[in-house]
Amino acid sequence: MKFFPLIWGSLKRRKLRTALTVSSIAAAFLLYGYLSAIRSGIEVGIPIAGQDRLIVRHKISLIQLLPASYLGRIEKIEGVKQAVHSTWFGGIYQDAKNFFPQIPVNPADYLRMYPEFRLPPAQLEAWERKRTGAVVGRKTASKFGFKVGDRVPIQGTIWRTAGGATTWEFDIVGIYEGADPAADETQFFFRYDYFDEARMGARGQVGWYIVRVEDPAQSEAVARKIDEEFANSPAETKAESEKAFMQSFAKQVGDIGLIIKAILSAVFFTILLIAGNTMAQGVRERTGEIGVLKAIGFCNRLAMGLVLAESLLVAAIGGGIGLGLAWVLISMGDPTGGAFPVFYFPISDVVMGAVLVCILGLATGLLPGLSALRLQVATALRRL
Amino acid sequence: MNDSLVRIENLSKEFQRGSEVTPVLAGLRLEIRRGEFLALMGPSGSGKSTLLNLIGGLDRPTRGSIAVGEDRVETLSDSALTAWRARHIGFVFQFYNLMPSLSALKNVELPLLLTHLSSSQRRKHAETALEIVGLTHRLKHYPHQLSGGEQQRVGIARAIVTDPTLLLCDEPTGDLDRKSGDEILGLLEGLNRQQGKTVLMVTHDPHASARASRIVHLDKGRLVQEAVS
Ligand SMILES: Nc1ncnc2c1ncn2[C@@H]1O[C@H](COP(=O)(O)OP(=O)(O)O)[C@@H](O)[C@H]1O
Ligand SMILES: [Mg+2]
């Protein structure tokens, strides 16, 4: 690019102004990265929610329990490939602020339903052998220092043992890892058979079912069939896709996507004005220089091209620094120290960021570029 | 082919500001021969720069024709005119008009960026041009590190690096002290005598016009010829 020294030179000459513009663009993209990561934390699981998985819950609310006997009936429904159940345990480890979900499951079936949770086969075997065994996600394990062999006491807030105790004890037999950055590595799974036998009351009751359908295209029809199966029973159901279920769950926190979009729009609008104004000012000050270039034989389009290249370069440097810094800081971990089950910069958002950088560069260069294009040489030279 | 390079017939230029029309040049006739060093004199505001701009294709005449070599300048389209300027015209300005962010060498290379020359060829041509103006020891200097006279030498080097047909200088010594001004005039004279460059120089300084081979005066929109010096 033989014109690079010319573009670079005009930026270098306004060092402070260029540095300020680049910094404000970098700050905007750092914020963009962080907000993306926060959204990934709140909408945990949604990006990888299986298209072929349904959640079946009590029609009235998620807190109402369903009979465990529904499992066999669901499995018999046409189009159902597999079904498992889960229940909210809602216990506390040492302190109420140490939140992580605990869920009683049937180990092998549950892991087959959620292949994104990876557990070494030997640990699954150990789990099958140990009635009080529990498996915990890597993130929670490292946060509380859980290791295989540890005995972990959990205070039940909903469930007591048959003996009336509130403390449940579990033996860690395995640590699972997520196969994808969006997979939740904070959960704590233990055996349903142990739970059902040891709990006081509500035996044979579970929280909800997860159903895998044979053909994702048929999932709506299957959901309807499941609801029909239990219609007019004491415990009617509501079946919906896992994605819809998670989205309605995330919406309870507020429409995060919308809030983030609103914040970012305001930020980008401001940056557009700041960078656009700086660029316009820079070109105005160089009216004479642009006139001289045209006198020398630079055509109108080249004059505009130089301005656009300059604004793109500023946006690319600022955006590159911002997105790069966001990437590094985000990969260093969740700044809240674990309030989010996952915290990462989704690749799709990185790509979107790069697109925004280009749009910003072109938009800020457009008007000054056009005035460079239209500049009359004789008029420009008279102003010198 | 005769030896006249520039032929101007019936040239008029009016500037319009709102409804007010300012006539600057009125029915002008001028011929410049190949290899001539012509000085254009006249009081301030008489239209010297305007005439120079028209000949150099920086502006369009209201009426009349301008031929430079084979080309009818006023008939060219905007883009053709730009390309024509790059090939045929070298401009030297009163205030040098160098790019402040580029070194002397890069400034001189600027017009060559529009050619197909390789970067090493561009560099060689620019060095040669700077050698002609006697600035081989200032290649890496930036304009603010050079004296006025030196900056004008860079300006001349930039104007001649493409080997243009015609050199147009608008008060090239207007911003210089007598000594530096003389050096610049000597340089232009040398380019004219030794390299055969056709030079049109605007000046209102009789000392400067004395170096030219012919002088014309512009007054009230008309040209008055003066004898060969
Ligand atoms: N773009 C323009 N618009 C209006 N008037 C102009 C313009 N350019 C030049 N003029 C007028 O034309 C006259 C001649 O200007 P100029 O050619 O610069 O004179 P000189 O170079 O002889 O001092 C002046 O009165 C000037 O105000
Ligand atoms: Mg003038």
mmCIF file with all atom_site columns, C-alpha atoms and ligand atoms in Angstrom, chain A residues 382, chain B residues 15 17 24 43-50, ligand 1:
data_model
loop_
_atom_site.group_PDB
_atom_site.id
_atom_site.type_symbol
_atom_site.label_atom_id
_atom_site.label_alt_id
_atom_site.label_comp_id
_atom_site.label_asym_id
_atom_site.label_entity_id
_atom_site.label_seq_id
_atom_site.pdbx_PDB_ins_code
_atom_site.Cartn_x
_atom_site.Cartn_y
_atom_site.Cartn_z
_atom_site.occupancy
_atom_site.B_iso_or_equiv
_atom_site.pdbx_formal_charge
_atom_site.auth_seq_id
_atom_site.auth_comp_id
_atom_site.auth_asym_id
_atom_site.auth_atom_id
_atom_site.pdbx_PDB_model_num
ATOM   1  C CA  . ARG A 1 382 ? -6.950  30.071 -2.297  1.00 0.00 ? 382 ARG A CA  1
ATOM   2  C CA  . PHE B 2 15  ? -16.466 34.583 -10.711 1.00 0.00 ? 15  PHE B CA  1
ATOM   3  C CA  . ARG B 2 17  ? -20.996 35.033 -5.986  1.00 0.00 ? 17  ARG B CA  1
ATOM   4  C CA  . VAL B 2 24  ? -11.343 38.858 -13.771 1.00 0.00 ? 24  VAL B CA  1
ATOM   5  C CA  . PRO B 2 43  ? -0.802  44.197 -9.311  1.00 0.00 ? 43  PRO B CA  1
ATOM   6  C CA  . SER B 2 44  ? -2.316  42.103 -6.599  1.00 0.00 ? 44  SER B CA  1
ATOM   7  C CA  . GLY B 2 45  ? -5.800  40.933 -7.489  1.00 0.00 ? 45  GLY B CA  1
ATOM   8  C CA  . SER B 2 46  ? -5.273  41.425 -11.217 1.00 0.00 ? 46  SER B CA  1
ATOM   9  C CA  . GLY B 2 47  ? -5.943  37.732 -11.956 1.00 0.00 ? 47  GLY B CA  1
ATOM   10 C CA  . LYS B 2 48  ? -2.430  36.281 -12.251 1.00 0.00 ? 48  LYS B CA  1
ATOM   11 C CA  . SER B 2 49  ? -3.189  33.223 -10.120 1.00 0.00 ? 49  SER B CA  1
ATOM   12 C CA  . THR B 2 50  ? -6.500  32.800 -11.886 1.00 0.00 ? 50  THR B CA  1
HETATM 13 N N1  . LIG C 3 .   ? -12.952 31.517 -6.353  1.00 0.00 ? 1   LIG C N1  1
HETATM 14 C C1  . LIG C 3 .   ? -13.118 32.846 -6.439  1.00 0.00 ? 1   LIG C C1  1
HETATM 15 N N2  . LIG C 3 .   ? -14.329 33.396 -6.182  1.00 0.00 ? 1   LIG C N2  1
HETATM 16 C C2  . LIG C 3 .   ? -14.503 34.728 -6.273  1.00 0.00 ? 1   LIG C C2  1
HETATM 17 N N3  . LIG C 3 .   ? -13.573 35.589 -6.613  1.00 0.00 ? 1   LIG C N3  1
HETATM 18 C C3  . LIG C 3 .   ? -12.352 35.106 -6.892  1.00 0.00 ? 1   LIG C C3  1
HETATM 19 C C4  . LIG C 3 .   ? -12.078 33.717 -6.806  1.00 0.00 ? 1   LIG C C4  1
HETATM 20 N N4  . LIG C 3 .   ? -10.764 33.534 -7.155  1.00 0.00 ? 1   LIG C N4  1
HETATM 21 C C5  . LIG C 3 .   ? -10.288 34.765 -7.411  1.00 0.00 ? 1   LIG C C5  1
HETATM 22 N N5  . LIG C 3 .   ? -11.205 35.694 -7.271  1.00 0.00 ? 1   LIG C N5  1
HETATM 23 C C6  . LIG C 3 .   ? -11.053 37.128 -7.489  1.00 0.00 ? 1   LIG C C6  1
HETATM 24 O O1  . LIG C 3 .   ? -10.382 37.297 -8.705  1.00 0.00 ? 1   LIG C O1  1
HETATM 25 C C7  . LIG C 3 .   ? -9.479  38.362 -8.624  1.00 0.00 ? 1   LIG C C7  1
HETATM 26 C C8  . LIG C 3 .   ? -8.099  37.889 -9.040  1.00 0.00 ? 1   LIG C C8  1
HETATM 27 O O2  . LIG C 3 .   ? -7.579  36.990 -8.104  1.00 0.00 ? 1   LIG C O2  1
HETATM 28 P P1  . LIG C 3 .   ? -6.143  36.355 -8.302  1.00 0.00 ? 1   LIG C P1  1
HETATM 29 O O3  . LIG C 3 .   ? -6.094  35.635 -9.568  1.00 0.00 ? 1   LIG C O3  1
HETATM 30 O O4  . LIG C 3 .   ? -5.865  35.542 -7.085  1.00 0.00 ? 1   LIG C O4  1
HETATM 31 O O5  . LIG C 3 .   ? -5.206  37.617 -8.323  1.00 0.00 ? 1   LIG C O5  1
HETATM 32 P P2  . LIG C 3 .   ? -3.627  37.721 -8.210  1.00 0.00 ? 1   LIG C P2  1
HETATM 33 O O6  . LIG C 3 .   ? -3.048  36.355 -8.184  1.00 0.00 ? 1   LIG C O6  1
HETATM 34 O O7  . LIG C 3 .   ? -3.246  38.486 -9.411  1.00 0.00 ? 1   LIG C O7  1
HETATM 35 O O8  . LIG C 3 .   ? -3.353  38.495 -6.978  1.00 0.00 ? 1   LIG C O8  1
HETATM 36 C C9  . LIG C 3 .   ? -9.534  38.867 -7.225  1.00 0.00 ? 1   LIG C C9  1
HETATM 37 O O9  . LIG C 3 .   ? -10.333 40.020 -7.179  1.00 0.00 ? 1   LIG C O9  1
HETATM 38 C C10 . LIG C 3 .   ? -10.162 37.763 -6.465  1.00 0.00 ? 1   LIG C C10 1
HETATM 39 O O10 . LIG C 3 .   ? -10.914 38.252 -5.379  1.00 0.00 ? 1   LIG C O10 1
#
